Short mmCIF file of C-alpha atoms and ligand atoms in Angstrom, two decimals:
data_model
loop_
_atom_site.label_atom_id
_atom_site.label_comp_id
_atom_site.label_asym_id
_atom_site.label_seq_id
_atom_site.Cartn_x
_atom_site.Cartn_y
_atom_site.Cartn_z
CA MET A 1 -0.07 -0.21 -0.08
CA ALA A 2 1.29 3.37 -0.81
CA MET A 3 2.62 5.77 2.24
CA THR A 4 0.78 8.76 2.90
CA LEU A 5 2.87 12.26 2.31
CA GLU A 6 3.28 12.32 6.10
CA GLN A 7 4.39 8.75 6.39
CA PHE A 8 7.05 9.35 3.59
CA LEU A 9 8.13 12.40 5.14
CA ARG A 10 8.76 10.67 8.48
CA HIS A 11 10.50 7.76 6.37
CA ALA A 12 12.75 10.26 4.68
CA THR A 13 13.66 12.01 7.73
CA HIS A 14 14.65 8.92 9.67
CA GLN A 15 16.65 7.83 6.35
CA LEU A 16 18.32 11.12 6.40
CA ALA A 17 18.81 11.57 10.40
CA ALA A 18 22.65 10.21 10.40
CA SER A 19 24.04 12.37 7.59
CA SER A 20 22.19 15.66 7.69
CA PRO A 21 22.08 18.10 10.49
CA SER A 22 18.48 19.06 9.25
CA PRO A 23 16.86 15.95 8.41
CA ARG A 24 13.07 16.90 8.61
CA LEU A 25 13.71 20.18 6.55
CA ASP A 26 15.83 18.58 3.73
CA ALA A 27 13.04 15.91 3.45
CA GLU A 28 10.55 18.77 3.03
CA VAL A 29 12.52 20.70 0.73
CA LEU A 30 13.24 17.64 -1.42
CA PHE A 31 9.49 16.72 -1.43
CA MET A 32 8.42 20.24 -2.44
CA HIS A 33 11.07 20.18 -5.20
CA VAL A 34 9.75 16.94 -6.85
CA THR A 35 6.09 17.36 -6.50
CA GLY A 36 5.88 21.25 -6.70
CA LEU A 37 3.71 21.36 -3.80
CA SER A 38 3.98 24.37 -1.30
CA ARG A 39 4.74 24.12 2.37
CA THR A 40 1.29 24.70 3.33
CA ALA A 41 0.24 21.78 0.89
CA LEU A 42 2.39 19.32 2.78
CA ILE A 43 0.16 19.87 5.81
CA THR A 44 -3.28 20.11 4.36
CA ARG A 45 -2.52 16.97 1.91
CA ALA A 46 -0.75 14.98 4.66
CA LEU A 47 -2.92 12.27 4.39
CA GLU A 48 -2.94 11.66 0.75
CA PRO A 49 -1.27 8.81 -0.73
CA VAL A 50 2.19 9.28 -2.54
CA SER A 51 2.64 7.79 -6.04
CA ALA A 52 4.88 5.27 -6.98
CA GLU A 53 6.54 7.64 -9.58
CA ILE A 54 7.25 10.45 -6.91
CA GLU A 55 8.39 8.01 -4.54
CA LYS A 56 11.03 6.70 -6.91
CA ARG A 57 12.22 10.16 -7.80
CA LEU A 58 12.35 11.14 -4.03
CA GLN A 59 14.23 7.84 -3.16
CA GLU A 60 17.13 8.65 -5.78
CA LEU A 61 17.42 12.23 -4.24
CA LEU A 62 17.36 10.77 -0.73
CA VAL A 63 20.26 8.44 -1.63
CA ARG A 64 22.36 11.30 -3.00
CA ARG A 65 21.50 13.57 0.16
CA VAL A 66 22.59 10.46 2.61
CA ARG A 67 25.88 10.33 0.44
CA GLY A 68 26.38 14.10 1.44
CA GLU A 69 25.26 16.08 -1.67
CA PRO A 70 23.77 19.43 -0.65
CA VAL A 71 20.39 20.00 -0.75
CA ALA A 72 20.81 23.13 -3.05
CA TYR A 73 22.91 21.00 -5.56
CA LEU A 74 19.88 18.54 -5.81
CA THR A 75 17.05 21.25 -5.93
CA GLY A 76 19.28 23.51 -8.31
CA ARG A 77 17.90 26.30 -6.05
CA ARG A 78 18.83 28.46 -3.04
CA GLU A 79 16.93 31.62 -1.53
CA PHE A 80 19.19 34.58 -0.82
CA TRP A 81 18.09 38.03 -0.01
CA SER A 82 14.39 36.74 -0.88
CA MET A 83 15.63 35.83 -4.64
CA GLU A 84 15.41 32.42 -5.84
CA LEU A 85 18.70 31.70 -7.33
CA ARG A 86 19.92 28.85 -9.54
CA VAL A 87 22.76 26.88 -8.21
CA THR A 88 24.63 24.11 -9.79
CA PRO A 89 28.15 22.43 -8.64
CA ASP A 90 30.28 24.97 -10.44
CA VAL A 91 29.38 27.61 -7.67
CA LEU A 92 29.34 28.31 -4.11
CA ILE A 93 26.25 27.83 -2.40
CA PRO A 94 24.96 31.36 -1.19
CA ARG A 95 25.11 31.47 2.61
CA PRO A 96 22.60 33.35 4.86
CA GLU A 97 25.38 34.99 6.72
CA THR A 98 26.39 36.82 3.50
CA GLU A 99 23.48 38.92 3.81
CA LEU A 100 25.49 40.94 6.62
CA LEU A 101 27.98 41.85 3.77
CA VAL A 102 24.79 43.09 1.65
CA GLU A 103 23.48 44.72 4.63
CA GLN A 104 26.25 46.90 5.51
CA ALA A 105 26.99 47.75 1.64
CA LEU A 106 23.47 48.64 1.40
CA ALA A 107 23.97 50.94 4.51
CA LEU A 108 26.72 52.98 2.91
CA ILE A 109 25.09 53.44 -0.54
CA PRO A 110 22.76 56.41 -0.71
CA GLU A 111 19.35 55.30 -1.68
CA ASP A 112 18.89 57.07 -4.94
CA SER A 113 22.77 57.23 -5.97
CA ASP A 114 24.15 56.10 -9.38
CA TRP A 115 27.13 54.21 -8.09
CA THR A 116 29.34 51.93 -9.87
CA ILE A 117 30.02 48.99 -7.51
CA ALA A 118 31.92 45.71 -8.30
CA ASP A 119 31.52 42.59 -6.59
CA LEU A 120 34.45 40.34 -7.08
CA GLY A 121 34.13 36.57 -7.06
CA THR A 122 30.50 36.87 -7.71
CA GLY A 123 29.64 32.97 -7.93
CA THR A 124 25.89 32.60 -8.33
CA GLY A 125 25.60 36.41 -8.38
CA ALA A 126 24.20 36.52 -4.84
CA ILE A 127 25.72 39.63 -3.58
CA ALA A 128 25.81 41.72 -6.83
CA LEU A 129 22.19 41.05 -7.71
CA ALA A 130 21.00 42.01 -4.22
CA ILE A 131 22.74 45.18 -4.29
CA ALA A 132 21.63 45.76 -7.95
CA LYS A 133 17.80 44.94 -7.01
CA GLU A 134 18.06 47.42 -4.01
CA ARG A 135 19.65 50.31 -5.76
CA PRO A 136 18.33 50.25 -9.36
CA ARG A 137 20.12 53.51 -10.21
CA CYS A 138 23.68 51.86 -9.45
CA HIS A 139 25.62 50.05 -12.08
CA VAL A 140 27.09 46.75 -10.78
CA ILE A 141 29.86 44.96 -12.13
CA ALA A 142 30.05 41.25 -11.19
CA THR A 143 33.30 39.48 -11.95
CA ASP A 144 34.57 36.01 -11.22
CA ALA A 145 37.59 33.73 -12.71
CA SER A 146 35.24 31.09 -13.48
CA GLU A 147 33.44 31.43 -16.77
CA THR A 148 31.06 28.68 -15.52
CA ALA A 149 30.44 30.56 -12.33
CA LEU A 150 29.68 33.71 -14.49
CA SER A 151 27.16 32.02 -16.81
CA VAL A 152 25.09 30.81 -13.68
CA ALA A 153 25.12 34.36 -12.62
CA ARG A 154 24.02 35.81 -15.94
CA GLY A 155 21.47 33.41 -16.00
CA ASN A 156 19.98 34.33 -12.42
CA ALA A 157 19.90 38.19 -13.63
CA GLN A 158 17.94 37.21 -16.58
CA HIS A 159 15.65 35.05 -14.53
CA LEU A 160 15.25 37.90 -11.88
CA ASN A 161 14.84 40.56 -14.68
CA ILE A 162 17.68 42.64 -13.20
CA GLU A 163 19.27 44.64 -15.75
CA ASN A 164 21.65 47.13 -13.87
CA ILE A 165 24.50 44.51 -13.74
CA GLU A 166 27.28 43.65 -15.98
CA PHE A 167 29.51 40.57 -15.92
CA ARG A 168 33.20 40.39 -16.52
CA HIS A 169 35.55 37.61 -16.53
CA GLY A 170 39.06 37.89 -14.87
CA VAL A 171 41.14 37.36 -11.73
CA TRP A 172 40.39 39.92 -8.76
CA LEU A 173 40.87 43.33 -9.93
CA THR A 174 41.72 42.70 -13.71
CA PRO A 175 38.34 42.93 -14.81
CA LEU A 176 38.10 46.48 -13.36
CA ALA A 177 41.14 48.02 -15.36
CA GLY A 178 40.10 51.43 -16.55
CA SER A 179 37.28 52.01 -14.59
CA GLU A 180 36.82 53.66 -10.93
CA SER A 181 34.29 52.24 -8.59
CA ASP A 182 32.51 53.69 -5.88
CA MET A 183 32.42 50.67 -3.94
CA ILE A 184 34.16 47.01 -4.32
CA VAL A 185 32.57 44.25 -2.31
CA SER A 186 33.78 40.72 -2.01
CA ASN A 187 33.05 37.35 -0.46
CA PRO A 188 36.39 35.77 -1.68
CA PRO A 189 37.61 32.33 -0.49
CA TYR A 190 39.02 32.53 2.71
CA VAL A 191 39.43 29.15 4.17
CA ARG A 192 42.90 27.83 5.22
CA VAL A 193 44.50 25.00 3.12
CA GLY A 194 43.90 21.64 4.99
CA ASP A 195 41.28 23.17 7.30
CA PRO A 196 39.55 20.10 8.54
CA HIS A 197 35.66 21.87 7.98
CA LEU A 198 36.63 20.98 4.22
CA GLU A 199 36.14 17.55 5.01
CA GLN A 200 32.63 17.96 6.51
CA GLY A 201 29.23 18.37 5.36
CA ASP A 202 28.20 20.46 2.04
CA VAL A 203 31.78 22.10 1.54
CA ARG A 204 32.84 18.60 0.46
CA PHE A 205 30.88 19.10 -3.05
CA GLU A 206 31.64 22.99 -3.22
CA PRO A 207 34.26 23.95 -5.94
CA GLN A 208 37.61 24.31 -3.68
CA THR A 209 38.57 27.20 -5.76
CA ALA A 210 35.48 29.15 -4.12
CA LEU A 211 36.77 28.21 -0.63
CA VAL A 212 40.39 27.90 -0.35
CA ALA A 213 43.00 30.79 -0.27
CA GLY A 214 46.20 29.73 0.89
CA ALA A 215 47.91 28.69 4.05
CA ASP A 216 46.28 31.29 6.48
CA GLY A 217 43.33 31.74 4.19
CA LEU A 218 44.02 35.30 3.65
CA ASP A 219 45.72 34.92 0.00
CA ALA A 220 42.43 36.22 -1.89
CA ILE A 221 41.81 39.38 0.47
CA ARG A 222 45.24 40.17 0.55
CA CYS A 223 45.51 40.39 -3.27
CA ILE A 224 42.41 42.64 -3.57
CA ALA A 225 43.32 44.86 -0.47
CA THR A 226 46.76 45.63 -2.10
CA ASP A 227 45.42 47.02 -5.18
CA ALA A 228 41.85 48.04 -4.58
CA ALA A 229 42.38 51.47 -3.81
CA SER A 230 43.84 52.35 -7.03
CA HIS A 231 40.41 51.01 -8.60
CA LEU A 232 38.27 53.19 -6.47
CA ARG A 233 37.43 56.69 -6.41
CA PRO A 234 38.81 58.60 -3.42
CA GLY A 235 36.43 58.05 -0.36
CA GLY A 236 35.28 54.96 -2.09
CA TRP A 237 34.53 51.87 -0.08
CA LEU A 238 35.70 48.40 0.08
CA LEU A 239 33.90 45.46 2.20
CA PHE A 240 34.97 41.92 2.72
CA GLU A 241 33.30 38.90 4.14
CA HIS A 242 35.71 36.90 5.92
CA GLY A 243 36.20 34.06 8.54
CA TYR A 244 35.33 34.67 12.12
CA ASP A 245 38.92 35.00 13.38
CA GLN A 246 40.04 36.88 10.35
CA ALA A 247 38.86 40.66 11.46
CA GLN A 248 41.97 41.76 12.92
CA ALA A 249 44.10 40.65 10.17
CA VAL A 250 41.61 41.93 7.48
CA ARG A 251 41.66 45.47 9.25
CA THR A 252 45.51 45.55 9.46
CA LEU A 253 45.60 44.80 5.65
CA LEU A 254 43.06 47.51 4.97
CA GLU A 255 44.99 50.18 7.11
CA THR A 256 48.37 49.04 5.31
CA HIS A 257 46.95 49.40 2.01
CA GLY A 258 45.25 52.99 1.76
CA PHE A 259 42.05 52.80 3.73
CA ASP A 260 40.83 54.47 6.65
CA ARG A 261 37.67 54.54 8.88
CA VAL A 262 38.18 50.76 8.96
CA VAL A 263 35.34 48.75 10.68
CA SER A 264 34.19 45.20 11.25
CA PHE A 265 30.59 44.21 11.65
CA ARG A 266 29.45 41.51 13.78
CA ASP A 267 26.91 38.56 12.60
CA ALA A 268 24.14 37.38 14.74
CA ALA A 269 26.06 34.97 16.59
CA GLY A 270 28.44 37.92 17.63
CA HIS A 271 31.36 37.12 15.42
CA GLU A 272 33.10 39.86 13.23
CA ARG A 273 32.49 38.54 9.72
CA VAL A 274 32.66 41.75 7.55
CA THR A 275 35.14 44.43 7.32
CA ALA A 276 34.79 47.86 5.47
CA GLY A 277 37.51 50.43 4.81
CA CYS A 278 37.08 53.94 2.91
CA SER A 279 39.97 54.91 0.50
CA TYR A 280 41.78 57.96 1.41
CA ASP A 281 40.18 60.94 -0.03
C1 LIG B 1 33.45 32.19 -1.55
S1 LIG B 1 32.74 32.33 -3.12
C2 LIG B 1 31.74 33.46 -3.26
C3 LIG B 1 30.38 33.47 -4.29
C4 LIG B 1 29.35 34.51 -3.89
N1 LIG B 1 30.08 35.73 -4.09
C5 LIG B 1 28.55 34.46 -2.66
O1 LIG B 1 28.82 35.17 -1.79
O2 LIG B 1 28.05 33.45 -2.56
C6 LIG B 1 34.28 33.07 -4.08
C7 LIG B 1 34.12 33.20 -5.58
O3 LIG B 1 35.50 33.76 -6.05
C8 LIG B 1 35.59 33.20 -7.11
N2 LIG B 1 37.24 33.32 -7.37
C9 LIG B 1 38.03 32.44 -6.91
N3 LIG B 1 39.43 32.96 -7.26
C10 LIG B 1 39.22 33.96 -7.89
C11 LIG B 1 40.02 34.81 -8.69
N4 LIG B 1 41.44 34.72 -8.55
N5 LIG B 1 39.50 35.79 -9.25
C12 LIG B 1 38.22 36.15 -9.38
N6 LIG B 1 37.25 35.23 -8.64
C13 LIG B 1 37.77 34.46 -8.10
C14 LIG B 1 35.22 31.81 -7.07
O4 LIG B 1 35.08 31.18 -8.51
C15 LIG B 1 34.07 31.86 -6.39
O5 LIG B 1 32.94 32.10 -7.18
#
């Protein structure tokens, strides 16, 4: 006899319990992905039977999830800043904590300004698209060294109908040659080589080039910080997301390379995760 929707969700939750930190949520997200049902429908239709076809498709996804594949790669989607972004294994899955970088950037960009803002290492385009959406008069330049990441980001811009954004390929500041920005933001790779977290959870399936940045995790931030001031107008802003224990090192890098008013911002857990500096006037 076919399982009801609720019975299937319980069965799936049990199957995921050992491999996922959020087994019930994962089961629900995968169920909604395969069936197209809303969260409300999961409750109102809890006693309806699950067809053999749906059960088979879900079972295939559950097996992959048990092996550790991130839910976002299984569904091909992840929400960021209330936008649904397409996600593939070529890009880092946008993290909720990166919204802190967006919030602090927006706090510095006047509402009606027509600034040029660069997002270096854009991945899915998460940060660039959020800023472009919130500041429609600004021009956002989203860059990445990965062509495949840029095509994912371009697709997201089209899907979201966000037009005040341009995509450029190249390493860190190179794609900005010849242009002067009012702000540069980046969530670059900042994990140390050999960090044990790289062997755990979702990050095992994400591109290493999006995560790892040298022995101290600061190679990318150092590279960007060293040259950023020459790509900013005087008084322009540079903002980084970084690791919870890297704020002091990032502040020192900014102060050494032409920035003042250097300040770090804490996330909801109290960790300094974003640092900003203003290029000398
Ligand atoms: C931590 S991910 C951030 C992705 C996205 N901005 C986000 O916050 O979800 C870092 C991104 O930097 C890109 N990247 C790595 N090395 C780079 C380089 N040398 N130049 C430009 N981009 C690079 C990666 O391809 C990846 O998309």
